[in-house]
mmCIF file of C-alpha atoms in Angstrom:
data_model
loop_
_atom_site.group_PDB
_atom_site.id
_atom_site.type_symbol
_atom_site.label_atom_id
_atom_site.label_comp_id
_atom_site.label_asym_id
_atom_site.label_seq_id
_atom_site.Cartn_x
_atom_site.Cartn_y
_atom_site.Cartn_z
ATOM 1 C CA UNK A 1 -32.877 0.894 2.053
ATOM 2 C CA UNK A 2 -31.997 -2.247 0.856
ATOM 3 C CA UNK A 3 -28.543 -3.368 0.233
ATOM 4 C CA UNK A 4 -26.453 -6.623 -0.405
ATOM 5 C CA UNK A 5 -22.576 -6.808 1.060
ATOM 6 C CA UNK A 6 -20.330 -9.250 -0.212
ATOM 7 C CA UNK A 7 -16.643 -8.233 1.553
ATOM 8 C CA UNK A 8 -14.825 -10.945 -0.778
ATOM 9 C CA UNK A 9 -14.395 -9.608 -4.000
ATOM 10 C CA UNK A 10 -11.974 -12.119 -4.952
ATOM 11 C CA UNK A 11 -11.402 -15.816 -3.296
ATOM 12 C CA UNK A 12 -8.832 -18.652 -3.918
ATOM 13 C CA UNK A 13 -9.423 -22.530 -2.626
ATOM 14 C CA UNK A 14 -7.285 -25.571 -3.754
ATOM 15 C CA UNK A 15 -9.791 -28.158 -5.684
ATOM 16 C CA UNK A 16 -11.109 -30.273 -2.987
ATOM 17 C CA UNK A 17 -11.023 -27.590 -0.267
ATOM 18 C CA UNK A 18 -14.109 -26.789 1.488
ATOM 19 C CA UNK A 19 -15.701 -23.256 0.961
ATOM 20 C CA UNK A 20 -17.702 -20.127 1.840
ATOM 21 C CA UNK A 21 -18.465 -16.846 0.435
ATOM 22 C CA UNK A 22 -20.198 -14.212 2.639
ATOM 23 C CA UNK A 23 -23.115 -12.271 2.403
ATOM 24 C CA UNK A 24 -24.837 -9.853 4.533
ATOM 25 C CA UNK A 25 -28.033 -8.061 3.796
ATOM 26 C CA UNK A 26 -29.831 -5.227 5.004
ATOM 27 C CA UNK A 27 -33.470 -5.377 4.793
ATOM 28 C CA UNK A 28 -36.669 -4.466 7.234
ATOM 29 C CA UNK A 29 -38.188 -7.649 6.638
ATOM 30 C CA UNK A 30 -37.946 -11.185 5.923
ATOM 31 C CA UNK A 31 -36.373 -10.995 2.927
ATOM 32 C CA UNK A 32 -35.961 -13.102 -0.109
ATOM 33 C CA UNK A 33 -32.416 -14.502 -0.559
ATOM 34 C CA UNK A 34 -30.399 -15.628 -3.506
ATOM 35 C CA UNK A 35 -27.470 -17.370 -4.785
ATOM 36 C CA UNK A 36 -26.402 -16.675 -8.448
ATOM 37 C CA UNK A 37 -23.736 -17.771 -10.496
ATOM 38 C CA UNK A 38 -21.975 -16.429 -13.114
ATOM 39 C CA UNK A 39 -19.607 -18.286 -15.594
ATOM 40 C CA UNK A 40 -17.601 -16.204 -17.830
ATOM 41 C CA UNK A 41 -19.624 -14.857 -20.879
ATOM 42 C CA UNK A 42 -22.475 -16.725 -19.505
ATOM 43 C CA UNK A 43 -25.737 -15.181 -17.619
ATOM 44 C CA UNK A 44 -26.526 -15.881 -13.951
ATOM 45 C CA UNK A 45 -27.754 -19.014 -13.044
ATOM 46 C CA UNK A 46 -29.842 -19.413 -10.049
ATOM 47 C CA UNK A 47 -27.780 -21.843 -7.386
ATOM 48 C CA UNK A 48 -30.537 -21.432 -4.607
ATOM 49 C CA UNK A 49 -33.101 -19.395 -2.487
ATOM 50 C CA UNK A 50 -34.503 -18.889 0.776
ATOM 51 C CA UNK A 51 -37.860 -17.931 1.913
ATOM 52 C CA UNK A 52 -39.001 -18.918 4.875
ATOM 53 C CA UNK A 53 -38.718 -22.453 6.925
ATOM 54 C CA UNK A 54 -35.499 -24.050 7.072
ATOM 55 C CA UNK A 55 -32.530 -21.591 6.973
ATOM 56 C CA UNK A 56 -30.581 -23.914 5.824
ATOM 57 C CA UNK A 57 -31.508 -24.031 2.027
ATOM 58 C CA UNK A 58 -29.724 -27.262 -0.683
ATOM 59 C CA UNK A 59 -29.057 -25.651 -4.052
ATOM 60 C CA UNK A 60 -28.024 -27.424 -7.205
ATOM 61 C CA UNK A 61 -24.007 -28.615 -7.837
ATOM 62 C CA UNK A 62 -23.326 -29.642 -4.147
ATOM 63 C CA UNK A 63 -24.099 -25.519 -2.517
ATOM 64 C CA UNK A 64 -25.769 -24.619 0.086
ATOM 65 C CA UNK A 65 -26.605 -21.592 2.054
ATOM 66 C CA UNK A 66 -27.513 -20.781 6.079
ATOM 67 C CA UNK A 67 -29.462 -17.645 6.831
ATOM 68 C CA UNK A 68 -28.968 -16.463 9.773
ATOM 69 C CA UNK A 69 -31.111 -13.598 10.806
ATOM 70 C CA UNK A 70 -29.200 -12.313 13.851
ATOM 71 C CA UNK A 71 -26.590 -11.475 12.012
ATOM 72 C CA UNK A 72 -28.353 -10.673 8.578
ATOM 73 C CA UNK A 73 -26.196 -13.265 6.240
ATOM 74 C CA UNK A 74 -27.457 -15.977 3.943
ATOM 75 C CA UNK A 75 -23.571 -17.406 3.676
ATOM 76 C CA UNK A 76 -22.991 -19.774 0.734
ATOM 77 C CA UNK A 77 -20.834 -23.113 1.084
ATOM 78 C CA UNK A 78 -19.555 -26.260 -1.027
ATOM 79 C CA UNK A 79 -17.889 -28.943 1.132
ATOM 80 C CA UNK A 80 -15.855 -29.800 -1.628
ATOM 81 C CA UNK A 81 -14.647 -27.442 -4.564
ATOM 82 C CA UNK A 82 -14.271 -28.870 -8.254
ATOM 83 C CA UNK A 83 -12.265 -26.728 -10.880
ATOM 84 C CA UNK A 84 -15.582 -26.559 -12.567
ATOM 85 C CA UNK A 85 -16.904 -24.019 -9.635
ATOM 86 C CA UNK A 86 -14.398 -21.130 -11.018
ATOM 87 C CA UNK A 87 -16.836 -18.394 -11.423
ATOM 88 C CA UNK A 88 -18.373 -15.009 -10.240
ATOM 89 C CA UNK A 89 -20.876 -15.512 -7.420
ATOM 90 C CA UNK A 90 -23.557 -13.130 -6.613
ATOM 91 C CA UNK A 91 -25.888 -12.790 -3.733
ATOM 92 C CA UNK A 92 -29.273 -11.255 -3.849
ATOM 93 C CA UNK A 93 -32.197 -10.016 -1.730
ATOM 94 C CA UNK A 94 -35.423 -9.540 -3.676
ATOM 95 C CA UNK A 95 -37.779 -6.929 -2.246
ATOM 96 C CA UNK A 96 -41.274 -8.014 -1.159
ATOM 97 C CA UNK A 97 -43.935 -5.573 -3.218
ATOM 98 C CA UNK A 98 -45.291 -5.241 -6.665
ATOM 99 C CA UNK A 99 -42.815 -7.213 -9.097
ATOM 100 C CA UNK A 100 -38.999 -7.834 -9.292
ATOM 101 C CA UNK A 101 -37.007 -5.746 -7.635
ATOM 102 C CA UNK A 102 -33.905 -7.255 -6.699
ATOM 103 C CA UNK A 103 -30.694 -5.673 -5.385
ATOM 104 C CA UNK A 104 -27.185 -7.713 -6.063
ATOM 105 C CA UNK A 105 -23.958 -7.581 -3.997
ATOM 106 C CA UNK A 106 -20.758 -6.922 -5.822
ATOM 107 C CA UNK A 107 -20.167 -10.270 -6.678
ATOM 108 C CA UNK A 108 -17.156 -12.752 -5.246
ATOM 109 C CA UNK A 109 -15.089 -14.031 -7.847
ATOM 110 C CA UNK A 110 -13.831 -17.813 -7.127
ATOM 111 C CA UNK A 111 -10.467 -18.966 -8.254
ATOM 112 C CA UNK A 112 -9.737 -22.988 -8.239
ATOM 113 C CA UNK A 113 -6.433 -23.900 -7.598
ATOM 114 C CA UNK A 114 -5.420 -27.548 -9.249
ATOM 115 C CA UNK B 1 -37.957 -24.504 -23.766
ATOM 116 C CA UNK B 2 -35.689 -21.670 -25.156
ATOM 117 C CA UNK B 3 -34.171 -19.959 -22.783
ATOM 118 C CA UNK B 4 -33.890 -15.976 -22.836
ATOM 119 C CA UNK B 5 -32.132 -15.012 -25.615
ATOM 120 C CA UNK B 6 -30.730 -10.947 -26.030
ATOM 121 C CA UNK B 7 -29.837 -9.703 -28.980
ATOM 122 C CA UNK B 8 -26.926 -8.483 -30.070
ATOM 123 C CA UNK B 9 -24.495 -10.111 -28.063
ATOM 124 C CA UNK B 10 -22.175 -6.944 -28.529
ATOM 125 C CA UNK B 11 -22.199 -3.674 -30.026
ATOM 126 C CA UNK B 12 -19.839 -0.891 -30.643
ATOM 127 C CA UNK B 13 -21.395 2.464 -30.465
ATOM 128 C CA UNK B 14 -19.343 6.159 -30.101
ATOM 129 C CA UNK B 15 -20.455 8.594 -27.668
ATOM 130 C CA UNK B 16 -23.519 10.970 -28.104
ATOM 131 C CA UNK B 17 -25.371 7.931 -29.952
ATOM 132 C CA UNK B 18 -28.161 5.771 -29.340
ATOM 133 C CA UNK B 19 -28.658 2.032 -29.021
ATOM 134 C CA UNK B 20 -31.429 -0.347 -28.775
ATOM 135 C CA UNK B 21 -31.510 -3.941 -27.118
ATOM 136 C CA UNK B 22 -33.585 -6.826 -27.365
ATOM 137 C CA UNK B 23 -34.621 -9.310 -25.121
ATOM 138 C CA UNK B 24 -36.924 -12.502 -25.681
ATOM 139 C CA UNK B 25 -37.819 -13.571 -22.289
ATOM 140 C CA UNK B 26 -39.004 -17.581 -21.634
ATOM 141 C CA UNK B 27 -42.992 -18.630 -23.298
ATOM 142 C CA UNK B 28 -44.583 -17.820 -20.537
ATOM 143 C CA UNK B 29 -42.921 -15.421 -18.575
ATOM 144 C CA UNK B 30 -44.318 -11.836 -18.696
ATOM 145 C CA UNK B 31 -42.019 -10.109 -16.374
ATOM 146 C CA UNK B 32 -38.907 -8.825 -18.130
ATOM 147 C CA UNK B 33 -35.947 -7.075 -15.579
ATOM 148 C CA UNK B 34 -33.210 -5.526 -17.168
ATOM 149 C CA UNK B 35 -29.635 -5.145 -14.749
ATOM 150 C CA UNK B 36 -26.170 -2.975 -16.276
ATOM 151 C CA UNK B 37 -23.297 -5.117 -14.983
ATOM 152 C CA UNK B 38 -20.311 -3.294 -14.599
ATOM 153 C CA UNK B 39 -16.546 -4.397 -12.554
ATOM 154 C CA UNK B 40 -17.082 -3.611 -9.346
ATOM 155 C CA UNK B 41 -20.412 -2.037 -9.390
ATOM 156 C CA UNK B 42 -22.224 -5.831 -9.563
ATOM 157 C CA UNK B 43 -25.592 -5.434 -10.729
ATOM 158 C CA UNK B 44 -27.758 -2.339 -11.436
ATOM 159 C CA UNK B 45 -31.768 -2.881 -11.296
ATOM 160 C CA UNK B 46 -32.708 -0.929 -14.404
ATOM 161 C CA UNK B 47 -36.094 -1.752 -14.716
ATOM 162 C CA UNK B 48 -39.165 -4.016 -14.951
ATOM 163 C CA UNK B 49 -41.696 -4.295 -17.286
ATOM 164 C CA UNK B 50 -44.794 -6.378 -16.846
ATOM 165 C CA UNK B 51 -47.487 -6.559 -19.101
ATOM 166 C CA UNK B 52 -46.061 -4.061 -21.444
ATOM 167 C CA UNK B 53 -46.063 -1.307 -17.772
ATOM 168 C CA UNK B 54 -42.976 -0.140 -16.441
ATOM 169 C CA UNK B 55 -43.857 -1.654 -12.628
ATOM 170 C CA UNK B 56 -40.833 -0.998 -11.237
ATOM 171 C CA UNK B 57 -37.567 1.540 -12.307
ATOM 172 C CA UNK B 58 -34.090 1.648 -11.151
ATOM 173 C CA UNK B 59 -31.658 4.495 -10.651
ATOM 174 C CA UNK B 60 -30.673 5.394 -13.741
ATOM 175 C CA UNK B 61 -30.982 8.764 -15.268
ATOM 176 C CA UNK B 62 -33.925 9.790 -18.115
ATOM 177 C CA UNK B 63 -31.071 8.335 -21.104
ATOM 178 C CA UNK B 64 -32.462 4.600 -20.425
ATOM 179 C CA UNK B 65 -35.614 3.571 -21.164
ATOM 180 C CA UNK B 66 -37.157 0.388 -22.391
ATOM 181 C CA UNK B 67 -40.779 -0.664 -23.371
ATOM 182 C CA UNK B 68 -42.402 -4.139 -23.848
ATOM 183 C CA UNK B 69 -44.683 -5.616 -26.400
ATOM 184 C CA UNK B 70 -47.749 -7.853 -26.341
ATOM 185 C CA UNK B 71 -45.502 -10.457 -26.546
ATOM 186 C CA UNK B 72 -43.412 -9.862 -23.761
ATOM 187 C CA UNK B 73 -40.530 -9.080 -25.612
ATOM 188 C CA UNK B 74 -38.469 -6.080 -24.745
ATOM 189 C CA UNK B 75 -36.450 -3.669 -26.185
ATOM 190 C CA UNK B 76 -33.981 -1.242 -23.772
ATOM 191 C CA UNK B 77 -33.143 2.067 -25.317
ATOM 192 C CA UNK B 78 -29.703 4.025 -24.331
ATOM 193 C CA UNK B 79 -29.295 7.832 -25.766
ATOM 194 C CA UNK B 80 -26.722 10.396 -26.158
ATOM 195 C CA UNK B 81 -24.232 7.286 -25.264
ATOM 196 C CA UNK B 82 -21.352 8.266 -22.661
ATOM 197 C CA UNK B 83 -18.419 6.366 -22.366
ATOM 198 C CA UNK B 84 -19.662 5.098 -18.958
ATOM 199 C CA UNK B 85 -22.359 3.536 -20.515
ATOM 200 C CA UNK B 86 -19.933 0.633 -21.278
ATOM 201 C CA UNK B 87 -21.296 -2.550 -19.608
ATOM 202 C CA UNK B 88 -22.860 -6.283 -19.608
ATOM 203 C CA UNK B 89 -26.362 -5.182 -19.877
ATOM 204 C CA UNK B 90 -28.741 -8.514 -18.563
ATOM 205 C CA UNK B 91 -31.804 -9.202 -19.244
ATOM 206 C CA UNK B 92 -34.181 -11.123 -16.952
ATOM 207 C CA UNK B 93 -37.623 -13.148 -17.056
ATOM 208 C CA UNK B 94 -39.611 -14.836 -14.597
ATOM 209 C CA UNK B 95 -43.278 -15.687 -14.145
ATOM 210 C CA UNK B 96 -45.323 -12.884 -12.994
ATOM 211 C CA UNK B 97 -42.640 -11.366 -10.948
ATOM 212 C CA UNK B 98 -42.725 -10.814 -7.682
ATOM 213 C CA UNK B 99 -39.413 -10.814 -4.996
ATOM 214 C CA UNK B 100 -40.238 -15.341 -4.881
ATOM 215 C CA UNK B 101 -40.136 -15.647 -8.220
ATOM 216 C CA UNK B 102 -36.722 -17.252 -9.918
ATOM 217 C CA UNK B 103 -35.632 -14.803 -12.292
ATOM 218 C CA UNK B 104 -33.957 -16.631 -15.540
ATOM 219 C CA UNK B 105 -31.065 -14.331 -17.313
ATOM 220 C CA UNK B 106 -29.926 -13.903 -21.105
ATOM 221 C CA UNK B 107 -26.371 -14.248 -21.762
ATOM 222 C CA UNK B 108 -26.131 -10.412 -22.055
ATOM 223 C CA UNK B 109 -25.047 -7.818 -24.278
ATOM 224 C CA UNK B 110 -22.057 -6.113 -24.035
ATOM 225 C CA UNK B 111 -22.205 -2.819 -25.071
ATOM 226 C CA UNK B 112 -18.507 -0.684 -25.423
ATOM 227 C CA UNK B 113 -18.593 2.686 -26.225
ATOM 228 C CA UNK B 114 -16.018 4.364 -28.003
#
């Protein structure tokens, strides 16, 4: 079955500190991979995706994400936090077949220190 | 172009009764993916609905059911309310679905229940 695994639930970086959430999937295919974020009282908002070619995917406000399929993680990373990256993170692997069926890790929420 | 917009933003229900939600999904779009949002449960597929078909369900029990219009618009019903039925309940559009297809989300309605 497929299944998303995000072991940080909670993460703290100084502003201007370099960072990485984690994600591992589980998944008998290529799968589709996503980056979501969440801002408080807000709706997701699509960061990046991978699905095939270059694992190493740009995504919008300075992210991006590696997959690496040997060890089934698509880890996300910002060279450079702003206070404006505070937020909940989510990972995602959409499963190939007939329409949306997408299964979400837990979420990582990010905490900017000043 | 309007984004997808959910309606209400919250409610207040007490147990044993029902509730409806709306969702307008993006002109366009005829894929609408509802997701229950809870603290550390991340995000629970629901369902899908394409062309006014449920494609695709979730694991939820018989209580939650939804439908979809001509217009792509859809409505999620919740009966016989239980207090765990508390949550951010999402809404999401995209396309045609499909697992490549960027899913857009609503802002959400959170539901309490009393």
């Amino acid at each position: 079955a497929q299944s998303v695994t995000q072991p940080d639930i909670h993460i703290t970086v100084s502003e201007g500190a370099s960072l990485e959430l984690r994600c591992n999937y589980s998944y008998g295919a290529t799968p589709y991979l996503f980056w979501y974020v969440q801002s408080p009282g807000q709706g997701l908002q699509l960061l990046l995706k991978y699905f095939s070619g270059d694992t190493l995917v740009q995504g919008i406000k300075g992210f991006e994400a590696e997959f690496k399929r040997s060890q089934s993680s698509f880890n996300l990373r910002k060279p450079s936090v702003h206070w404006s990256d505070a937020a909940e993170y989510f990972c995602a692997v959409g499963a190939l077949g007939t329409g949306n069926q997408f299964y979400f890790g837990t979420g990582t929420s990010l905490t900017v220190i000043p | 172009k309007a984004g997808v917009t959910q309606t209400p933003r919250y409610l207040i229900k007490t147990r044993g009764q029902q509730v409806t939600l709306s969702c307008s999904p993006i002109s366009g779009h005829r894929s609408v993916s509802w997701y229950q949002q809870t603290p550390g449960q991340g995000l629970q597929f629901l369902f899908e609905y394409f062309s006014e078909t449920q494609r695709n369900k979730g694991n939820f029990p018989g209580r939650f059911s939804g439908r979809q219009f001509s217009n792509s618009r859809s409505e999620m019903n919740v009966s016989t309310l239980e207090l765990g039925d508390s949550a951010l309940y999402l809404c999401a559009s995209s396309l045609d679905g499909g697992a490549h297809n960027e899913q857009f989300f609503g802002p959400g309605t959170r539901l309490t229940v009393l």
